Coordinates of C-alpha atoms and ligand atoms in Angstrom, one line a residue:
M25 CA 96.9 98.3 44.4
D26 CA 95.4 101.7 43.9
N27 CA 94.3 103.0 47.3
S28 CA 93.3 106.4 46.1
N29 CA 89.6 105.7 46.4
L30 CA 89.8 104.0 49.8
T31 CA 88.8 105.4 53.1
D32 CA 88.6 103.8 56.6
G33 CA 86.1 103.2 59.4
M34 CA 87.4 106.1 61.4
H35 CA 86.8 108.6 58.6
V36 CA 83.4 107.2 57.7
F37 CA 82.3 107.4 61.3
V38 CA 83.2 111.1 61.5
D39 CA 81.4 111.7 58.2
A40 CA 78.4 110.0 59.6
L41 CA 78.5 112.2 62.8
L42 CA 78.8 115.3 60.6
K43 CA 76.0 114.2 58.3
N44 CA 73.8 113.9 61.4
G45 CA 74.7 117.4 62.6
I46 CA 76.6 116.2 65.6
D47 CA 78.9 119.1 66.4
T48 CA 80.3 118.3 69.9
I49 CA 82.1 115.3 71.5
Y50 CA 83.0 115.0 75.2
G51 CA 85.6 112.4 76.0
V52 CA 88.9 111.1 77.1
V53 CA 91.2 109.7 74.3
G54 CA 93.6 106.8 74.2
I55 CA 93.9 103.5 72.4
P56 CA 92.0 103.0 70.0
V57 CA 90.1 106.3 69.6
T58 CA 92.8 109.1 69.7
D59 CA 92.9 109.5 65.9
L60 CA 89.1 109.4 65.8
A61 CA 88.9 112.4 68.1
R62 CA 91.7 114.2 66.2
H63 CA 90.0 113.7 62.9
A64 CA 86.6 114.8 64.3
Q65 CA 88.2 118.0 65.5
E66 CA 90.0 118.5 62.1
M67 CA 86.6 118.2 60.4
G68 CA 85.0 120.9 62.6
I69 CA 83.5 118.9 65.5
K70 CA 84.1 120.6 68.8
Y71 CA 86.1 118.2 71.0
Y72 CA 86.1 118.7 74.8
G73 CA 88.7 116.5 76.5
F74 CA 88.1 115.6 80.1
R75 CA 90.1 114.3 83.0
H76 CA 87.7 111.4 83.7
E77 CA 85.2 109.7 81.5
Q78 CA 82.4 109.9 84.0
S79 CA 82.4 113.7 83.8
A80 CA 82.6 113.6 80.0
G81 CA 79.5 111.3 80.1
N82 CA 77.7 113.6 82.4
A83 CA 78.4 116.5 80.1
A84 CA 77.0 114.5 77.2
A85 CA 73.9 113.6 79.2
I86 CA 73.1 117.1 80.2
T87 CA 73.6 118.3 76.6
G88 CA 71.0 115.7 75.7
F89 CA 68.6 117.0 78.3
L90 CA 69.0 120.6 77.2
T91 CA 68.9 120.0 73.5
K92 CA 66.7 116.9 72.9
K93 CA 69.6 115.6 70.7
P94 CA 71.9 112.9 72.0
G95 CA 75.0 114.2 73.7
I96 CA 78.1 112.3 72.6
C97 CA 80.7 110.8 75.0
L98 CA 83.8 109.1 73.6
T99 CA 85.8 106.6 75.7
V100 CA 88.7 104.2 75.4
S101 CA 88.3 100.5 75.9
A102 CA 87.6 98.6 79.2
P103 CA 88.5 100.9 82.1
G104 CA 87.7 104.1 80.2
F105 CA 84.5 102.5 79.0
L106 CA 83.5 101.5 82.5
N107 CA 84.3 104.9 83.9
G108 CA 81.9 106.3 81.3
L109 CA 79.3 103.7 81.9
T110 CA 78.2 105.2 85.3
A111 CA 77.2 108.3 83.4
L112 CA 75.4 106.3 80.7
A113 CA 73.5 104.5 83.4
N114 CA 72.6 107.8 85.1
A115 CA 71.5 109.3 81.8
T116 CA 69.2 106.3 81.2
V117 CA 67.7 106.4 84.7
N118 CA 67.0 110.1 84.3
G119 CA 65.7 109.8 80.7
F120 CA 68.5 112.0 79.1
P121 CA 69.5 111.1 75.6
M122 CA 73.1 110.3 75.1
I123 CA 75.4 108.0 73.2
Q124 CA 78.6 106.6 74.7
I125 CA 80.9 105.7 71.9
S126 CA 83.7 103.5 72.9
G127 CA 86.6 101.9 71.2
S128 CA 87.1 98.2 72.0
S129 CA 89.8 95.7 71.7
D130 CA 90.2 92.6 69.5
R131 CA 86.8 90.7 69.3
A132 CA 88.4 87.3 68.6
I133 CA 90.7 87.5 71.6
I134 CA 88.0 88.9 73.9
D135 CA 85.5 86.2 73.0
L136 CA 88.0 83.5 73.8
Q137 CA 89.2 85.4 76.9
Q138 CA 92.8 85.2 75.8
G139 CA 93.8 88.4 77.6
D140 CA 94.0 91.3 75.2
Y141 CA 95.1 94.8 76.1
E142 CA 92.0 96.3 77.9
E143 CA 90.0 93.2 77.3
L144 CA 86.3 93.4 78.1
D145 CA 83.1 92.4 76.4
Q146 CA 81.9 96.0 76.5
M147 CA 78.7 95.6 74.6
N148 CA 77.3 93.0 76.9
A149 CA 78.6 94.8 80.0
A150 CA 76.7 97.9 78.9
K151 CA 73.4 96.3 78.2
P152 CA 71.8 96.3 81.6
F153 CA 72.8 99.9 82.2
A154 CA 71.7 101.4 78.9
K155 CA 68.5 101.7 76.9
A156 CA 70.3 99.7 74.2
A157 CA 73.8 98.6 73.2
Y158 CA 75.0 98.1 69.7
R159 CA 78.3 97.1 68.1
I160 CA 79.4 98.1 64.6
N161 CA 81.7 95.5 63.0
R162 CA 81.8 96.6 59.4
P163 CA 82.4 100.0 57.8
E164 CA 79.4 99.6 55.5
D165 CA 77.2 99.4 58.7
I166 CA 78.4 102.7 60.2
A167 CA 75.6 104.8 59.0
V168 CA 72.9 102.4 60.1
G169 CA 74.7 101.8 63.4
L170 CA 74.7 105.5 64.2
A171 CA 71.2 106.0 63.0
R172 CA 70.1 103.3 65.3
A173 CA 71.9 104.8 68.2
I174 CA 70.4 108.2 67.6
R175 CA 66.9 106.9 67.1
T176 CA 67.0 104.8 70.2
A177 CA 68.4 107.6 72.4
I178 CA 65.8 110.2 71.5
S179 CA 62.6 108.3 70.7
G180 CA 60.0 107.3 73.3
R181 CA 61.5 107.8 76.8
P182 CA 65.0 109.1 76.0
G183 CA 68.0 107.3 77.4
G184 CA 71.6 106.3 77.1
V185 CA 72.8 104.2 74.2
Y186 CA 76.1 102.4 74.0
L187 CA 77.8 102.1 70.6
D188 CA 80.8 99.8 70.4
L189 CA 83.4 100.6 67.7
T190 CA 86.0 97.8 67.5
T191 CA 89.6 98.6 66.7
A192 CA 89.3 96.5 63.6
L193 CA 86.3 98.6 62.4
L194 CA 88.2 101.9 62.9
G195 CA 91.1 100.6 60.8
S196 CA 89.1 98.7 58.2
T197 CA 88.9 100.0 54.7
I198 CA 86.0 100.7 52.3
D199 CA 85.6 102.3 48.9
K200 CA 85.0 106.0 49.6
T201 CA 82.1 106.3 47.1
V202 CA 80.4 103.3 48.6
A203 CA 80.9 104.8 52.1
D204 CA 79.6 108.2 51.0
N205 CA 76.6 106.7 49.5
S206 CA 75.8 104.7 52.7
L207 CA 75.5 107.9 54.8
F208 CA 72.0 109.1 55.7
V209 CA 70.1 111.0 58.3
P210 CA 67.3 109.1 60.0
V211 CA 63.8 110.4 59.1
C212 CA 61.8 111.6 62.0
P213 CA 63.9 109.9 64.7
A214 CA 61.7 111.1 67.6
P215 CA 58.2 110.9 66.2
K216 CA 55.3 112.6 67.9
Q217 CA 53.3 110.1 70.0
I218 CA 49.8 111.4 70.0
P219 CA 47.6 110.3 72.8
S220 CA 44.0 109.1 72.2
Q221 CA 41.3 111.7 72.3
E222 CA 39.4 109.4 74.7
S223 CA 42.4 109.6 77.2
I224 CA 42.4 113.4 77.0
E225 CA 38.7 113.6 77.7
R226 CA 39.0 111.2 80.6
A227 CA 41.8 113.3 82.1
L228 CA 39.9 116.5 81.7
K229 CA 36.7 115.0 83.3
L230 CA 38.7 113.8 86.3
L231 CA 40.4 117.2 86.7
G232 CA 37.1 119.0 86.3
D233 CA 35.4 116.9 89.0
A234 CA 38.3 117.6 91.5
K235 CA 37.8 119.8 94.5
K236 CA 41.6 120.1 95.1
P237 CA 43.5 119.5 91.9
L238 CA 47.2 119.7 91.7
I239 CA 49.7 119.5 88.8
I240 CA 53.2 118.0 89.3
L241 CA 55.7 119.0 86.7
G242 CA 58.7 116.6 86.2
K243 CA 61.8 116.7 84.2
G244 CA 60.0 114.9 81.4
A245 CA 57.9 118.1 81.1
A246 CA 61.0 120.2 81.1
Y247 CA 62.6 118.0 78.5
S248 CA 59.6 118.2 76.1
Q249 CA 60.1 122.0 75.7
A250 CA 56.3 122.4 75.6
D251 CA 56.8 125.4 77.9
A252 CA 54.1 127.7 76.4
N253 CA 51.3 125.1 76.4
I254 CA 52.1 123.9 79.9
R255 CA 51.9 127.5 81.1
E256 CA 48.7 128.0 79.2
F257 CA 47.1 124.9 80.7
I258 CA 48.0 125.9 84.2
E259 CA 47.0 129.6 83.9
T260 CA 43.7 128.8 82.2
T261 CA 42.7 126.2 84.8
N262 CA 44.2 128.0 87.8
I263 CA 45.4 124.6 89.0
P264 CA 48.3 125.0 91.5
F265 CA 51.5 123.3 90.4
L266 CA 54.5 121.7 92.2
P267 CA 57.7 121.5 90.2
M268 CA 60.0 118.5 90.7
S269 CA 63.6 119.6 91.2
M270 CA 64.7 119.8 87.6
A271 CA 61.3 121.2 86.5
K272 CA 61.8 124.2 88.6
G273 CA 61.6 127.3 86.4
L274 CA 59.3 125.7 83.8
L275 CA 57.0 128.3 85.3
E276 CA 58.8 130.7 87.5
D277 CA 59.0 129.6 91.2
D278 CA 57.4 132.9 92.3
H279 CA 54.4 132.3 90.1
K280 CA 51.1 132.8 92.0
L281 CA 50.1 129.2 91.3
C282 CA 53.4 127.6 92.4
A283 CA 52.7 125.5 95.4
A284 CA 56.4 124.6 96.2
A285 CA 56.3 126.4 99.4
A286 CA 53.1 124.5 100.4
R287 CA 54.4 121.1 99.3
S288 CA 53.3 119.0 102.3
L289 CA 49.9 120.7 102.4
V290 CA 49.1 120.1 98.7
L291 CA 50.3 116.5 98.7
E292 CA 48.3 115.7 101.8
N293 CA 45.1 117.3 100.5
A294 CA 45.0 117.1 96.7
D295 CA 42.2 114.8 95.5
V296 CA 43.3 114.7 91.9
V297 CA 47.0 115.0 90.9
M298 CA 48.1 115.4 87.3
L299 CA 51.6 114.1 86.7
V300 CA 53.3 115.7 83.7
G301 CA 56.5 113.9 82.9
A302 CA 57.1 112.9 86.6
R303 CA 57.3 109.4 88.0
L304 CA 55.8 108.3 91.2
N305 CA 59.2 107.0 92.4
W306 CA 60.9 107.6 95.8
L307 CA 61.0 111.3 95.1
L308 CA 57.2 111.3 95.5
S309 CA 57.0 108.6 98.1
H310 CA 55.6 106.3 95.4
G311 CA 52.3 108.1 95.5
K312 CA 51.1 106.6 98.7
G313 CA 51.6 106.7 102.5
K314 CA 51.5 109.4 105.0
H315 CA 52.5 112.2 102.7
W316 CA 49.5 111.7 100.4
N317 CA 45.8 112.1 100.6
P318 CA 44.6 108.4 100.8
A319 CA 41.8 109.2 98.4
V320 CA 44.0 110.8 95.8
R321 CA 43.4 109.9 92.1
F322 CA 45.9 110.4 89.3
V323 CA 46.1 111.7 85.8
Q324 CA 49.5 110.8 84.3
L325 CA 51.0 112.2 81.1
D326 CA 53.9 110.1 80.1
I327 CA 55.4 108.8 76.9
E328 CA 56.2 105.4 78.4
P329 CA 53.2 103.1 78.6
K330 CA 55.0 100.9 81.1
E331 CA 55.2 103.8 83.6
I332 CA 51.5 103.8 84.1
D333 CA 50.3 101.9 87.3
S334 CA 53.9 101.3 88.2
N335 CA 53.4 102.3 91.8
V336 CA 49.7 103.0 92.3
R337 CA 46.6 102.8 90.1
I338 CA 46.4 105.6 87.5
D339 CA 42.7 106.6 86.8
A340 CA 43.5 108.7 83.7
P341 CA 46.6 107.7 81.8
V342 CA 47.5 109.9 78.9
V343 CA 50.2 108.1 77.0
G344 CA 51.9 110.2 74.5
D345 CA 54.6 112.8 74.1
I346 CA 54.0 115.7 76.5
S347 CA 54.1 118.3 73.7
S348 CA 51.2 116.6 71.8
S349 CA 49.4 115.7 75.0
I350 CA 49.4 119.1 76.6
E351 CA 48.4 120.7 73.3
L352 CA 45.3 118.4 73.2
M353 CA 44.6 119.1 76.8
V354 CA 44.6 122.9 76.2
A355 CA 42.4 122.4 73.2
G356 CA 40.0 120.2 75.2
L357 CA 39.4 122.9 77.8
G358 CA 37.1 124.6 75.3
K359 CA 34.6 121.8 75.6
S360 CA 35.5 120.6 79.1
P361 CA 36.5 123.7 81.1
V362 CA 38.4 123.1 84.3
K363 CA 38.8 125.7 87.0
A364 CA 40.4 125.2 90.4
S365 CA 38.3 126.7 93.3
S366 CA 39.3 129.9 95.0
D367 CA 38.9 128.1 98.4
W368 CA 41.6 125.6 97.5
L369 CA 43.9 128.4 96.2
A370 CA 43.3 130.4 99.3
Q371 CA 44.2 127.5 101.6
I372 CA 47.4 127.1 99.7
D373 CA 48.2 130.8 99.7
A374 CA 47.8 130.9 103.5
D375 CA 50.2 128.1 104.0
K376 CA 52.6 129.5 101.4
S377 CA 52.9 132.9 103.1
V378 CA 53.7 131.3 106.5
N379 CA 56.4 129.1 105.0
I380 CA 57.8 131.9 102.8
Q381 CA 58.2 134.1 105.8
K382 CA 59.9 131.3 107.8
M383 CA 62.3 130.8 104.9
A384 CA 63.0 134.5 104.6
A385 CA 63.9 134.6 108.3
K386 CA 66.3 131.7 108.0
L387 CA 68.0 133.3 104.9
A388 CA 68.3 136.7 106.6
A389 CA 69.8 135.3 109.9
V390 CA 73.6 135.9 109.9
T391 CA 75.5 133.2 111.8
S392 CA 79.2 133.1 112.2
P393 CA 80.6 130.8 110.8
M394 CA 77.8 130.8 108.2
D395 CA 75.3 127.9 108.2
F396 CA 73.8 126.7 104.9
Y397 CA 70.9 129.1 105.0
T398 CA 73.0 132.2 105.8
A399 CA 75.2 131.4 102.8
L400 CA 72.1 130.7 100.7
G401 CA 70.7 134.1 101.7
A402 CA 73.7 135.6 100.0
V403 CA 73.4 133.3 97.0
K404 CA 69.7 134.1 96.6
E405 CA 70.3 137.8 96.2
V406 CA 72.8 137.2 93.4
I407 CA 70.7 134.6 91.6
D408 CA 67.6 136.8 91.9
A409 CA 69.6 139.5 90.1
N410 CA 70.7 137.0 87.4
K411 CA 67.4 135.3 86.6
D412 CA 68.7 133.5 83.5
I413 CA 71.6 131.8 85.3
Y414 CA 72.1 128.1 84.9
L415 CA 72.3 126.5 88.4
V416 CA 74.1 123.2 88.9
N417 CA 73.6 121.8 92.4
E418 CA 74.7 118.7 94.2
G419 CA 75.4 117.6 97.7
A420 CA 73.2 116.5 100.6
N421 CA 72.3 119.5 102.7
T422 CA 73.7 121.7 99.9
L423 CA 71.3 120.1 97.5
D424 CA 68.2 120.1 99.7
D425 CA 68.6 123.6 101.1
T426 CA 69.5 125.2 97.8
R427 CA 66.6 123.6 96.0
N428 CA 64.2 125.0 98.7
A429 CA 65.8 128.4 99.0
I430 CA 66.8 129.4 95.5
N431 CA 64.0 130.3 93.0
M432 CA 64.4 129.4 89.4
Y433 CA 62.9 131.6 86.7
Q434 CA 63.7 129.8 83.4
P435 CA 62.9 126.3 82.1
R436 CA 65.8 123.7 82.2
H437 CA 68.1 126.0 84.1
R438 CA 68.4 123.9 87.3
L439 CA 70.6 120.8 86.8
D440 CA 71.1 118.5 89.8
C441 CA 71.5 115.0 91.3
G442 CA 68.2 113.8 89.7
T443 CA 66.5 110.4 90.0
W444 CA 69.4 108.6 91.6
G445 CA 70.4 111.4 93.9
V446 CA 73.9 110.8 92.7
M447 CA 77.0 112.8 93.7
G448 CA 79.7 113.7 91.2
V449 CA 77.6 114.8 88.3
G450 CA 78.2 118.5 89.0
M451 CA 81.3 119.3 87.1
G452 CA 80.2 117.4 84.0
Y453 CA 76.8 119.0 84.0
A454 CA 78.4 122.5 84.5
I455 CA 80.8 122.0 81.6
G456 CA 78.1 120.5 79.3
A457 CA 75.7 123.3 80.2
A458 CA 78.3 126.0 79.6
V459 CA 79.3 124.5 76.2
T460 CA 75.7 124.0 75.1
S461 CA 74.3 127.3 76.3
G462 CA 77.3 129.6 76.1
K463 CA 75.8 131.2 79.2
P464 CA 77.3 131.7 82.7
I465 CA 76.9 128.7 85.0
V466 CA 76.8 128.8 88.8
M467 CA 77.5 125.5 90.6
I468 CA 76.6 125.2 94.3
D469 CA 78.4 122.1 95.5
G470 CA 79.0 120.4 98.8
D471 CA 82.6 119.8 99.6
S472 CA 82.1 116.0 99.4
A473 CA 80.2 116.2 96.1
F474 CA 82.9 118.3 94.6
G475 CA 85.6 115.8 95.4
F476 CA 84.2 113.2 93.0
S477 CA 85.0 115.2 89.9
G478 CA 87.0 118.2 91.2
M479 CA 89.9 117.7 88.8
E480 CA 87.6 118.9 86.0
I481 CA 88.4 122.4 87.1
E482 CA 91.4 122.0 84.8
T483 CA 89.0 121.3 82.0
V484 CA 86.9 124.4 82.9
C485 CA 90.1 126.5 82.9
R486 CA 91.6 124.9 79.7
F487 CA 88.4 125.8 77.8
K488 CA 88.0 129.1 79.6
L489 CA 84.3 128.3 80.4
P490 CA 82.2 130.8 82.4
V491 CA 81.7 128.6 85.4
T492 CA 81.6 129.8 89.0
I493 CA 81.9 127.0 91.5
V494 CA 80.8 127.7 95.0
I495 CA 81.9 125.0 97.5
F496 CA 79.9 124.9 100.7
N497 CA 82.7 123.6 102.8
N498 CA 81.6 122.2 106.1
G499 CA 84.4 119.7 106.2
G500 CA 82.4 116.6 105.7
I501 CA 79.8 114.4 104.3
Y502 CA 76.6 115.8 105.8
R503 CA 78.6 117.6 108.5
G504 CA 82.1 118.1 109.6
D505 CA 82.1 117.5 113.4
H506 CA 81.7 113.8 113.7
I507 CA 84.3 111.7 115.7
D508 CA 85.9 108.3 115.4
L509 CA 83.7 106.1 117.6
S510 CA 86.6 103.9 118.5
G511 CA 88.2 106.8 120.4
K512 CA 91.4 106.5 118.4
G513 CA 91.0 110.0 117.0
A514 CA 91.1 108.9 113.3
P515 CA 89.0 110.9 110.8
S516 CA 85.4 109.6 111.1
P517 CA 83.7 108.1 108.1
T518 CA 81.9 111.4 107.3
T519 CA 84.9 113.6 108.0
L520 CA 86.7 115.6 105.3
M521 CA 89.2 118.4 105.9
V522 CA 87.4 121.4 107.2
S523 CA 90.5 123.5 106.8
A524 CA 90.8 122.6 103.1
R525 CA 91.2 125.6 100.8
Y526 CA 89.5 124.5 97.6
D527 CA 90.1 127.9 96.2
K528 CA 93.8 127.2 95.9
L529 CA 93.1 124.4 93.5
I530 CA 91.8 126.7 90.8
E531 CA 94.8 129.0 91.2
A532 CA 97.0 126.2 89.8
F533 CA 95.1 126.5 86.5
G534 CA 94.9 130.2 86.3
G535 CA 91.3 130.6 87.4
T536 CA 90.0 133.1 90.0
P537 CA 90.0 132.0 93.6
Y538 CA 88.0 133.4 96.5
N539 CA 87.9 132.3 100.1
V540 CA 84.8 133.7 101.9
A541 CA 83.5 133.5 105.4
T542 CA 80.7 136.1 105.5
P543 CA 77.5 136.7 103.5
Q544 CA 78.8 139.9 102.1
E545 CA 82.1 138.3 100.9
L546 CA 80.1 135.5 99.3
K547 CA 77.8 137.9 97.5
D548 CA 80.6 139.9 96.1
A549 CA 82.6 136.9 95.0
L550 CA 79.7 135.2 93.3
A551 CA 78.6 138.4 91.5
S552 CA 82.2 139.0 90.3
G553 CA 82.5 135.4 89.2
I554 CA 79.4 135.7 87.1
T555 CA 80.2 139.0 85.5
S556 CA 83.8 138.1 84.9
G557 CA 82.8 135.1 82.7
K558 CA 86.0 133.5 83.9
P559 CA 86.5 130.2 85.7
T560 CA 86.0 131.0 89.4
L561 CA 86.1 128.9 92.5
I562 CA 84.7 130.2 95.8
N563 CA 85.6 128.2 99.0
C564 CA 82.7 129.1 101.2
V565 CA 83.4 128.4 104.9
I566 CA 80.4 126.7 106.5
D567 CA 80.0 125.8 110.2
P568 CA 81.1 122.1 110.4
A569 CA 78.5 121.7 113.2
T570 CA 75.6 122.4 110.7
G571 CA 74.1 119.9 108.4
T572 CA 71.7 117.0 108.8
E573 CA 72.7 113.4 108.3
S574 CA 71.6 112.5 104.8
G575 CA 69.9 115.9 104.3
H576 CA 66.2 115.5 103.9
I577 CA 66.2 111.8 103.3
S578 CA 67.6 110.5 106.6
S579 CA 64.6 108.1 106.7
L580 CA 66.2 106.1 103.9
N581 CA 69.0 104.9 106.2
P582 CA 68.5 101.4 107.7
K583 CA 67.0 101.3 111.2
T584 CA 69.4 99.2 113.2
V585 CA 68.7 97.6 116.6
A586 CA 71.2 99.9 118.3
G587 CA 70.1 102.7 116.0
K588 CA 69.8 106.2 117.4
Ligands
ADP612 P1 61.1 113.9 88.0 O1 62.3 113.3 88.6 O2 61.3 115.4 87.6 O3 59.9 113.7 88.7 P2 61.1 111.7 86.2 O4 62.5 111.5 85.6 O5 60.8 110.8 87.4 O6 60.9 113.2 86.5 O7 60.0 111.4 85.1 C1 60.1 111.9 83.8 C2 59.1 111.2 83.0 O8 58.9 111.9 81.8 C3 59.5 109.8 82.6 O9 58.5 108.8 83.1 C4 59.6 109.8 81.1 O10 59.1 108.6 80.5 C5 58.7 111.0 80.8 N1 59.1 111.7 79.6 C6 60.3 112.1 79.2 N2 60.2 112.8 78.0 C7 58.9 112.8 77.7 C8 58.2 113.4 76.6 N3 58.8 114.1 75.6 N4 56.9 113.2 76.5 C9 56.3 112.5 77.5 N5 56.9 112.0 78.6 C10 58.2 112.1 78.7
MG613 MG1 79.9 118.9 103.4

């Protein structure tokens, strides 16, 4: 037989990726996807090999958040697939577009549960954790399968898509001309969703009648990249705004209308709150209860109709993409002007200045060993001098205190634990952000959080990425001074090694290590890490006796009978 015009599923798949402008894959190879990755690299796709699929998936997810294009994660069958699935689920919960592509074993054997190598019904396992899960069985379906995955990931509320590539598909043959002709780029895969004019007018009317209006910016607002119009709406109306964690920097945190330093006051007093790409989930105490004005009414801008009324009644829903919605809101101000009162702003300013002073005092206090705020005082000086830095942040106290202490100045530059409050995303996010932006990344991590994905420092060093990792090492989950309640002297459930020298780890891979115990040492090390552009790890010694159990969310722990 003349095979000269035959190609195979693996090659067609790479052609389809290229056709769709996909230029980066994060993954871990093995059976049956090793050659797929090799060939993708051969054809010009950048391939970033990781040490664990979860971090590869997190890198893909954050690439999706930063670019509005699906980040791609490649995994092997069964266990590799499952390792990546946590990241896919996290992406879906956070609304980040990504596609997890996984090889899978023999369908016939899997379906009869006859015990194949790495046997698992991956597509069905993925379904509850993803926005959608698809399987491609035939080479002639590759182009459609990929188009479907891309469209699903980025349209509407973005999310994670699972795409199953069977071993048989990767090895199957197809006529090259037929395959070439099957390739296409989906037309308008994330169409504008324009809200009704009526909903815009209703929203502006409600805001216009408010005595104490407030805007809450969420990561959906950050994702939409409607930065200029969001700024214009806020600056024209003078409505104070509160950024959710990953929306920090959409307008700079030291903007005169930023109410972050008066968070409790504005939530307790605002009578109309406009949510822009932010959900009334646990992070906003579901829009009710003691943190909120009981008479508050809501405007909500969201692309997902099902989000409206999910926790409390929404008086003015604006269902559409934020870019289109905010553009119409700005335009509508001509006819329905909205202006926040100077009394309301003065009330906020008074509260802000008290809280900003309190924070400044905490950051300036020098304790020995350093507590979280002393260390953050040093970090803040360096970040304020590098306003375009990407900041990856995870931990408990490390997360909460950093979010409160460190100002952000650029949109989409703060990447953190997000909706699930998950640990272990940091290294993947740092690598994904470094690859996507080409800019220096600073990661502020708790010692516990770092442990989940610490081996990726080898990945950072292998690819020579400009990532500076600062580990706030207080020797434990929450804090490092807890004891074994049985009296046997074993490490307590929250205990980690306070004497650990995390800096030594990066030495093994040729990165730059620092071990610091004073604010000045920390400042110098962090500034050097950033300017060097080289992989750097700073072990920052923090007092094990500092740290609050569960950080700012202790209240979420169960209240037991014996509870203290
Ligand atoms: P945060 O945690 O910052 O409050 P959430 O993740 O809870 O943010 O909410 C983000 C919201 O933004 C989601 O409800 C999502 O549907 C919405 N969203 C995401 N992208 C867009 C977009 N382009 N246009 C409109 N809404 C969007
Ligand atoms: Mg700790």
